[in-house]
Amino acid sequence: MEILKQRILAHGKNLGHGILKVDSFINHQVDPQLMSECGRELARRFATIGATKVLTAEISGIAPALMTAHHLGVPIVYARKHKPITMPDEVFLTLSPSHTKGVTVELIVSPEYLRSQERVVIIDDFLASGQTILGLVRLAQAAGATVVGIGAVIEKSFEGGRAALAHLQIPIESLATITDMSDGKIVFAV
Amino acid sequence: MEILKQRILAHGKNLGHGILKVDSFINHQVDPQLMSECGRELARRFATIGATKVLTAEISGIAPALMTAHHLGVPIVYARKHKPITMPDEVFLTLSPSHTKGVTVELIVSPEYLRSQERVVIIDDFLASGQTILGLVRLAQAAGATVVGIGAVIEKSFEGGRAALAHLQIPIESLATITDMSDGKIVFAV
């Protein structure tokens, strides 16, 4: 997606160690128009797979997932990292290692909003190692739901996430694929 | 906002102790169409105050704030509760007591995205005690920015937030005002 790539080149920062700072338009400050365009494009790519729900993880997945769900016309559920008091005691819970933070986080979804007949598209801001998305896949599977697609705004292909998800044999879409961030570079797949 | 009130009556749950569960359309599962309508209405009410940015707090403020910002055509910044590695060491930070969780959380914004010339509209899912919004006001003031409006999807007027914010002498808008949740009731202001 050309406008996204241009924005990453203009305003993204390669902080080293594979960390891409996009805090000015995706992760802390958010450009709603760009995010809506990203959501529109992801929804277009998943238009024919019969999705009934978008699933993501708080926090930074919410903006792209909300906009994708808006364009698909389906609800979004975001997995919580801490169980709020409004959630029932019986939940779907999985552990997910956070690559960038070096910790393991819980991902929690209420069974009220993820059911066995659902067809789920998982959307996140980044596809890097794929661990967060695999955690969301486990939650959907625990609910008996079917994961029918995976979408990310930015893919860092050198971190192997696509290979880690390949066994699912479902469409994996990303809007900007970065193949190399060594030596301060930001190189997109052609 | 009538469709919001109808949704709260149909799908909201009064859990007692002033806790309103709206996890099926605002706080865990989100209805993007409803949220877009809420954002459109908040944007309409703040159309003439010259806002340059929407400020909210992660997590549950993100969806309504993103949609409001989308309709206003300005960026949104969400205050983080934990400093990510992409954020500079020098930040705006304030402490905010969380009424429902009984803990104090940090609210952190990078000076990169909140500047002295900004005119800020603060948007959150709930206006209850007003403590989270007051924390966001302090962050904006620390940046030298001007808070020009405050908007919430749902106001629980019996928790006193509006009075706690009155000294700011700026417009405070909410889309559904609940005056009474005693004895399992959900009573809206007329």
Short mmCIF file of C-alpha atoms in Angstrom, two decimals:
data_model
loop_
_atom_site.label_atom_id
_atom_site.label_comp_id
_atom_site.label_asym_id
_atom_site.label_seq_id
_atom_site.Cartn_x
_atom_site.Cartn_y
_atom_site.Cartn_z
CA MET A 1 0.00 0.00 0.00
CA GLU A 2 1.91 2.96 -1.35
CA ILE A 3 0.69 5.76 0.98
CA LEU A 4 1.58 3.60 3.98
CA LYS A 5 5.07 2.85 2.69
CA GLN A 6 5.66 6.53 1.99
CA ARG A 7 4.53 7.40 5.51
CA ILE A 8 6.83 4.78 7.02
CA LEU A 9 9.77 6.14 5.03
CA ALA A 10 8.94 9.74 5.94
CA HIS A 11 7.96 9.34 9.60
CA GLY A 12 8.97 5.85 10.74
CA LYS A 13 12.23 5.45 12.67
CA ASN A 14 14.51 2.45 12.65
CA LEU A 15 15.65 2.29 16.29
CA GLY A 16 17.88 -0.73 15.71
CA HIS A 17 17.41 -4.34 16.86
CA GLY A 18 14.52 -4.64 14.42
CA ILE A 19 12.42 -2.04 16.24
CA LEU A 20 10.43 0.25 13.96
CA LYS A 21 9.01 3.32 15.68
CA VAL A 22 5.73 4.36 14.08
CA ASP A 23 4.46 6.26 17.14
CA SER A 24 3.58 9.34 15.11
CA PHE A 25 0.86 7.68 13.02
CA ILE A 26 0.03 4.17 14.32
CA ASN A 27 1.11 3.42 17.89
CA HIS A 28 0.76 6.44 20.19
CA GLN A 29 -0.41 9.20 17.92
CA VAL A 30 -2.74 7.71 15.29
CA ASP A 31 -3.70 9.18 11.93
CA PRO A 32 -7.38 8.17 11.67
CA GLN A 33 -7.56 8.83 7.92
CA LEU A 34 -4.54 6.63 7.20
CA MET A 35 -5.86 3.97 9.59
CA SER A 36 -9.24 4.05 7.85
CA GLU A 37 -7.52 3.58 4.49
CA CYS A 38 -5.54 0.65 5.92
CA GLY A 39 -8.78 -0.83 7.26
CA ARG A 40 -10.48 -0.33 3.93
CA GLU A 41 -7.68 -2.13 2.09
CA LEU A 42 -7.56 -5.05 4.57
CA ALA A 43 -11.36 -5.33 4.36
CA ARG A 44 -11.11 -5.38 0.55
CA ARG A 45 -8.59 -8.22 0.67
CA PHE A 46 -10.81 -10.21 3.04
CA ALA A 47 -14.08 -9.27 1.35
CA THR A 48 -14.94 -12.79 0.16
CA ILE A 49 -14.02 -15.02 3.10
CA GLY A 50 -17.25 -14.57 5.03
CA ALA A 51 -15.76 -13.11 8.20
CA THR A 52 -18.18 -12.59 11.07
CA LYS A 53 -15.75 -10.99 13.51
CA VAL A 54 -12.39 -9.23 13.74
CA LEU A 55 -10.15 -10.30 16.62
CA THR A 56 -7.14 -8.33 17.84
CA ALA A 57 -5.08 -7.75 20.98
CA GLU A 58 -5.04 -4.58 23.02
CA ILE A 59 -3.49 -2.02 22.76
CA SER A 60 -1.98 -1.13 19.43
CA GLY A 61 -4.07 -3.59 17.44
CA ILE A 62 -7.28 -1.78 18.30
CA ALA A 63 -7.06 1.12 15.81
CA PRO A 64 -6.35 -0.93 12.64
CA ALA A 65 -8.71 -3.72 13.72
CA LEU A 66 -11.54 -1.28 14.46
CA MET A 67 -11.20 0.33 11.05
CA THR A 68 -11.01 -3.03 9.27
CA ALA A 69 -14.11 -4.22 11.11
CA HIS A 70 -15.87 -0.96 10.23
CA HIS A 71 -15.24 -1.53 6.53
CA LEU A 72 -16.15 -5.23 6.78
CA GLY A 73 -19.34 -4.38 8.70
CA VAL A 74 -18.65 -6.84 11.53
CA PRO A 75 -17.88 -6.42 15.26
CA ILE A 76 -14.35 -6.40 16.64
CA VAL A 77 -13.23 -8.10 19.84
CA TYR A 78 -9.97 -7.08 21.44
CA ALA A 79 -8.29 -9.57 23.74
CA ARG A 80 -7.57 -8.01 27.12
CA LYS A 81 -4.23 -8.35 28.89
CA HIS A 82 -5.86 -7.96 32.31
CA LYS A 83 -9.25 -9.34 33.22
CA PRO A 84 -11.63 -6.45 33.95
CA ILE A 85 -14.24 -6.73 36.69
CA THR A 86 -16.98 -6.80 34.07
CA MET A 87 -15.73 -10.12 32.65
CA PRO A 88 -17.11 -13.46 33.83
CA ASP A 89 -14.84 -15.82 35.80
CA GLU A 90 -14.77 -18.38 33.02
CA VAL A 91 -12.68 -17.00 30.17
CA PHE A 92 -10.50 -18.02 27.25
CA LEU A 93 -6.91 -17.27 28.27
CA THR A 94 -3.57 -17.90 26.64
CA LEU A 95 -0.02 -16.77 27.31
CA SER A 96 1.91 -14.90 24.68
CA PRO A 97 5.58 -13.94 24.77
CA SER A 98 6.14 -10.29 23.86
CA HIS A 99 9.21 -10.13 21.69
CA THR A 100 9.84 -6.39 22.10
CA LYS A 101 9.10 -6.25 25.82
CA GLY A 102 10.81 -9.47 26.88
CA VAL A 103 7.86 -10.54 29.01
CA THR A 104 4.94 -12.94 28.76
CA VAL A 105 1.49 -11.41 28.68
CA GLU A 106 -1.94 -12.91 29.10
CA LEU A 107 -4.48 -12.61 26.30
CA ILE A 108 -8.04 -12.97 27.58
CA VAL A 109 -11.35 -13.12 25.72
CA SER A 110 -14.78 -13.57 27.21
CA PRO A 111 -16.71 -16.59 25.85
CA GLU A 112 -19.66 -14.21 25.50
CA TYR A 113 -18.12 -12.66 22.39
CA LEU A 114 -16.28 -15.51 20.69
CA ARG A 115 -18.46 -18.44 19.72
CA SER A 116 -18.04 -21.68 17.88
CA GLN A 117 -19.85 -20.64 14.72
CA GLU A 118 -17.72 -17.53 14.18
CA ARG A 119 -15.43 -16.93 11.23
CA VAL A 120 -12.62 -14.80 12.59
CA VAL A 121 -10.18 -12.46 10.87
CA ILE A 122 -7.21 -11.60 13.09
CA ILE A 123 -5.83 -8.07 12.59
CA ASP A 124 -2.80 -6.53 14.28
CA ASP A 125 -0.54 -3.56 13.72
CA PHE A 126 2.58 -5.70 13.25
CA LEU A 127 3.31 -9.18 11.99
CA ALA A 128 6.80 -9.81 13.36
CA SER A 129 7.53 -13.13 15.10
CA GLY A 130 3.86 -14.03 14.87
CA GLN A 131 3.63 -14.92 18.57
CA THR A 132 0.81 -12.50 19.45
CA ILE A 133 -1.18 -13.62 16.42
CA LEU A 134 -0.60 -17.28 17.33
CA GLY A 135 -1.96 -16.47 20.78
CA LEU A 136 -5.08 -15.00 19.19
CA VAL A 137 -5.39 -18.11 17.00
CA ARG A 138 -5.31 -20.29 20.14
CA LEU A 139 -8.08 -18.18 21.71
CA ALA A 140 -10.24 -18.53 18.61
CA GLN A 141 -9.58 -22.27 18.49
CA ALA A 142 -10.42 -22.61 22.20
CA ALA A 143 -13.78 -21.04 21.36
CA GLY A 144 -14.26 -23.50 18.52
CA ALA A 145 -14.25 -20.60 16.05
CA THR A 146 -12.62 -20.76 12.62
CA VAL A 147 -9.77 -18.39 11.81
CA VAL A 148 -10.23 -17.49 8.15
CA GLY A 149 -7.60 -14.80 7.65
CA ILE A 150 -4.76 -12.86 9.21
CA GLY A 151 -3.94 -9.24 8.40
CA ALA A 152 -1.27 -6.82 9.57
CA VAL A 153 -0.53 -3.21 8.76
CA ILE A 154 3.24 -3.78 8.74
CA GLU A 155 5.09 -7.08 8.31
CA LYS A 156 8.72 -7.51 9.27
CA SER A 157 9.38 -10.54 7.10
CA PHE A 158 12.87 -11.07 8.55
CA GLU A 159 11.35 -12.07 11.92
CA GLY A 160 9.70 -15.18 10.54
CA GLY A 161 6.07 -14.64 11.52
CA ARG A 162 4.65 -15.71 8.16
CA ALA A 163 6.48 -19.06 8.39
CA ALA A 164 5.22 -19.53 11.97
CA LEU A 165 1.64 -19.09 10.70
CA ALA A 166 1.96 -21.08 7.47
CA HIS A 167 0.58 -24.31 8.98
CA LEU A 168 -2.80 -22.59 9.35
CA GLN A 169 -3.15 -22.57 5.55
CA ILE A 170 -5.19 -19.36 5.49
CA PRO A 171 -4.63 -16.03 3.72
CA ILE A 172 -2.07 -13.75 5.40
CA GLU A 173 -2.15 -10.16 4.22
CA SER A 174 0.09 -7.25 5.14
CA LEU A 175 0.00 -3.72 3.74
CA ALA A 176 3.73 -2.99 3.92
CA THR A 177 6.37 -5.69 4.10
CA ILE A 178 9.80 -4.76 5.39
CA THR A 179 12.52 -7.22 4.44
CA ASP A 180 15.57 -5.58 5.99
CA MET A 181 16.18 -3.18 8.86
CA SER A 182 19.93 -3.80 9.28
CA ASP A 183 22.30 -0.81 9.45
CA GLY A 184 19.49 1.71 9.92
CA LYS A 185 17.81 0.79 6.65
CA ILE A 186 14.08 0.33 5.98
CA VAL A 187 13.81 -1.88 2.89
CA PHE A 188 10.41 -2.88 1.50
CA ALA A 189 9.64 -6.05 -0.43
CA VAL A 190 9.18 -5.33 -4.12
CA MET B 1 -28.15 10.04 21.39
CA GLU B 2 -31.13 7.78 21.03
CA ILE B 3 -29.55 4.73 19.33
CA LEU B 4 -26.88 4.66 22.04
CA LYS B 5 -29.43 4.81 24.84
CA GLN B 6 -31.45 2.04 23.24
CA ARG B 7 -28.33 -0.10 22.95
CA ILE B 8 -27.43 0.51 26.60
CA LEU B 9 -30.93 -0.49 27.69
CA ALA B 10 -30.92 -3.59 25.45
CA HIS B 11 -27.35 -4.81 25.97
CA GLY B 12 -25.83 -2.92 28.90
CA LYS B 13 -25.78 -4.61 32.30
CA ASN B 14 -25.98 -2.91 35.66
CA LEU B 15 -23.57 -4.99 37.76
CA GLY B 16 -24.19 -2.98 40.93
CA HIS B 17 -21.89 -0.53 42.74
CA GLY B 18 -22.31 1.87 39.81
CA ILE B 19 -20.62 -0.48 37.35
CA LEU B 20 -22.19 -0.52 33.89
CA LYS B 21 -21.08 -3.41 31.71
CA VAL B 22 -21.04 -2.40 28.03
CA ASP B 23 -18.55 -5.08 26.97
CA SER B 24 -20.71 -6.24 24.08
CA PHE B 25 -20.50 -2.98 22.11
CA ILE B 26 -17.93 -0.58 23.62
CA ASN B 27 -15.37 -2.13 25.95
CA HIS B 28 -14.29 -5.60 24.82
CA GLN B 29 -16.40 -6.29 21.80
CA VAL B 30 -16.89 -3.04 19.87
CA ASP B 31 -19.58 -2.20 17.33
CA PRO B 32 -17.64 -0.10 14.81
CA GLN B 33 -20.79 1.34 13.20
CA LEU B 34 -22.18 2.51 16.53
CA MET B 35 -18.76 3.84 17.52
CA SER B 36 -18.49 5.73 14.25
CA GLU B 37 -21.93 7.28 14.86
CA CYS B 38 -20.82 8.27 18.39
CA GLY B 39 -17.66 9.79 16.93
CA ARG B 40 -19.66 11.63 14.29
CA GLU B 41 -21.96 13.12 16.92
CA LEU B 42 -19.11 14.15 19.24
CA ALA B 43 -17.30 15.70 16.25
CA ARG B 44 -20.48 17.59 15.33
CA ARG B 45 -20.75 19.01 18.84
CA PHE B 46 -17.09 20.10 18.77
CA ALA B 47 -17.12 21.25 15.15
CA THR B 48 -16.56 24.94 15.88
CA ILE B 49 -13.93 24.94 18.66
CA GLY B 50 -10.90 24.62 16.40
CA ALA B 51 -9.55 21.37 17.81
CA THR B 52 -6.18 20.25 16.44
CA LYS B 53 -5.93 16.96 18.33
CA VAL B 54 -7.98 14.38 20.22
CA LEU B 55 -6.45 13.06 23.44
CA THR B 56 -7.59 9.91 25.25
CA ALA B 57 -6.27 7.21 27.56
CA GLU B 58 -5.64 3.62 26.59
CA ILE B 59 -7.43 1.21 26.47
CA SER B 60 -11.15 1.71 26.23
CA GLY B 61 -10.93 5.35 25.19
CA ILE B 62 -9.21 4.47 21.93
CA ALA B 63 -12.24 3.35 19.90
CA PRO B 64 -14.51 6.37 20.55
CA ALA B 65 -11.57 8.81 20.40
CA LEU B 66 -10.34 7.36 17.09
CA MET B 67 -13.77 7.70 15.52
CA THR B 68 -14.24 11.24 16.86
CA ALA B 69 -10.82 12.23 15.50
CA HIS B 70 -11.68 10.63 12.16
CA HIS B 71 -14.81 12.76 11.84
CA LEU B 72 -12.98 15.89 13.06
CA GLY B 73 -10.11 15.24 10.63
CA VAL B 74 -7.39 15.55 13.29
CA PRO B 75 -4.90 13.08 14.83
CA ILE B 76 -5.56 11.25 18.07
CA VAL B 77 -2.99 10.63 20.81
CA TYR B 78 -3.67 7.98 23.41
CA ALA B 79 -1.86 8.28 26.73
CA ARG B 80 0.02 5.08 27.52
CA LYS B 81 -0.12 3.39 30.93
CA HIS B 82 3.34 1.87 30.46
CA LYS B 83 6.20 3.58 28.69
CA PRO B 84 7.06 1.65 25.52
CA ILE B 85 10.66 1.30 24.38
CA THR B 86 9.95 3.55 21.42
CA MET B 87 9.22 6.53 23.69
CA PRO B 88 11.92 9.05 24.62
CA ASP B 89 13.12 9.22 28.25
CA GLU B 90 11.65 12.68 28.76
CA VAL B 91 7.85 12.36 28.89
CA PHE B 92 4.74 13.98 30.29
CA LEU B 93 3.52 11.72 33.10
CA THR B 94 0.75 12.01 35.63
CA LEU B 95 -0.84 9.63 38.13
CA SER B 96 -4.53 8.87 37.94
CA PRO B 97 -6.58 6.90 40.45
CA SER B 98 -8.75 4.26 38.76
CA HIS B 99 -12.09 4.25 40.51
CA THR B 100 -13.27 0.87 39.23
CA LYS B 101 -9.93 -0.89 39.70
CA GLY B 102 -8.91 0.61 43.03
CA VAL B 103 -5.38 1.29 41.82
CA THR B 104 -3.36 4.26 40.62
CA VAL B 105 -2.18 4.17 37.03
CA GLU B 106 0.34 6.24 35.15
CA LEU B 107 -0.74 8.22 32.11
CA ILE B 108 2.18 8.98 29.80
CA VAL B 109 2.37 11.08 26.64
CA SER B 110 5.44 11.77 24.55
CA PRO B 111 6.26 15.48 24.13
CA GLU B 112 6.71 14.68 20.43
CA TYR B 113 2.94 14.53 19.94
CA LEU B 114 1.54 17.10 22.37
CA ARG B 115 2.77 20.64 21.81
CA SER B 116 2.09 24.05 23.25
CA GLN B 117 0.12 25.39 20.29
CA GLU B 118 -2.36 22.48 20.27
CA ARG B 119 -6.08 22.81 20.93
CA VAL B 120 -7.05 19.50 22.52
CA VAL B 121 -10.39 17.73 22.79
CA ILE B 122 -10.35 14.97 25.41
CA ILE B 123 -12.55 11.97 24.58
CA ASP B 124 -13.19 8.92 26.76
CA ASP B 125 -15.70 6.10 26.90
CA PHE B 126 -16.97 7.07 30.37
CA LEU B 127 -17.26 10.28 32.34
CA ALA B 128 -17.70 8.99 35.88
CA SER B 129 -15.62 10.52 38.69
CA GLY B 130 -13.68 12.51 36.11
CA GLN B 131 -10.31 11.43 37.50
CA THR B 132 -8.95 9.94 34.26
CA ILE B 133 -10.04 13.01 32.31
CA LEU B 134 -8.45 15.30 34.91
CA GLY B 135 -5.23 13.32 34.44
CA LEU B 136 -5.42 13.93 30.70
CA VAL B 137 -6.07 17.64 31.37
CA ARG B 138 -2.88 17.76 33.48
CA LEU B 139 -0.89 16.14 30.65
CA ALA B 140 -2.20 18.69 28.16
CA GLN B 141 -1.45 21.54 30.56
CA ALA B 142 2.06 20.19 31.16
CA ALA B 143 2.58 20.42 27.40
CA GLY B 144 1.29 23.98 27.40
CA ALA B 145 -1.61 22.91 25.20
CA THR B 146 -5.15 24.27 25.57
CA VAL B 147 -7.98 21.88 26.41
CA VAL B 148 -10.98 23.17 24.48
CA GLY B 149 -13.53 20.43 25.07
CA ILE B 150 -14.31 17.17 26.86
CA GLY B 151 -16.51 14.43 25.45
CA ALA B 152 -17.66 11.06 26.71
CA VAL B 153 -19.82 8.34 25.24
CA ILE B 154 -21.56 7.63 28.56
CA GLU B 155 -21.78 9.90 31.59
CA LYS B 156 -22.67 8.61 35.04
CA SER B 157 -23.80 11.93 36.46
CA PHE B 158 -24.21 10.52 39.98
CA GLU B 159 -20.43 10.10 40.27
CA GLY B 160 -19.73 13.81 40.11
CA GLY B 161 -17.30 14.03 37.19
CA ARG B 162 -18.96 17.04 35.60
CA ALA B 163 -18.63 19.02 38.82
CA ALA B 164 -14.98 17.99 39.14
CA LEU B 165 -14.33 19.40 35.63
CA ALA B 166 -16.48 22.55 35.93
CA HIS B 167 -13.55 24.80 36.91
CA LEU B 168 -12.11 24.29 33.42
CA GLN B 169 -15.01 26.32 31.98
CA ILE B 170 -15.04 24.43 28.69
CA PRO B 171 -17.82 22.48 26.92
CA ILE B 172 -18.44 18.99 28.34
CA GLU B 173 -20.49 16.73 26.09
CA SER B 174 -21.78 13.23 26.69
CA LEU B 175 -23.98 11.14 24.41
CA ALA B 176 -25.93 9.28 27.09
CA THR B 177 -26.25 10.54 30.66
CA ILE B 178 -27.22 8.04 33.35
CA THR B 179 -28.57 9.65 36.51
CA ASP B 180 -29.36 6.60 38.60
CA MET B 181 -28.11 3.00 38.75
CA SER B 182 -29.44 2.09 42.19
CA ASP B 183 -31.44 -1.13 42.64
CA GLY B 184 -30.45 -2.51 39.23
CA LYS B 185 -31.97 0.44 37.35
CA ILE B 186 -30.48 2.32 34.39
CA VAL B 187 -32.14 5.75 34.36
CA PHE B 188 -31.26 8.33 31.71
CA ALA B 189 -31.44 12.09 32.11
CA VAL B 190 -34.42 13.52 30.29
#
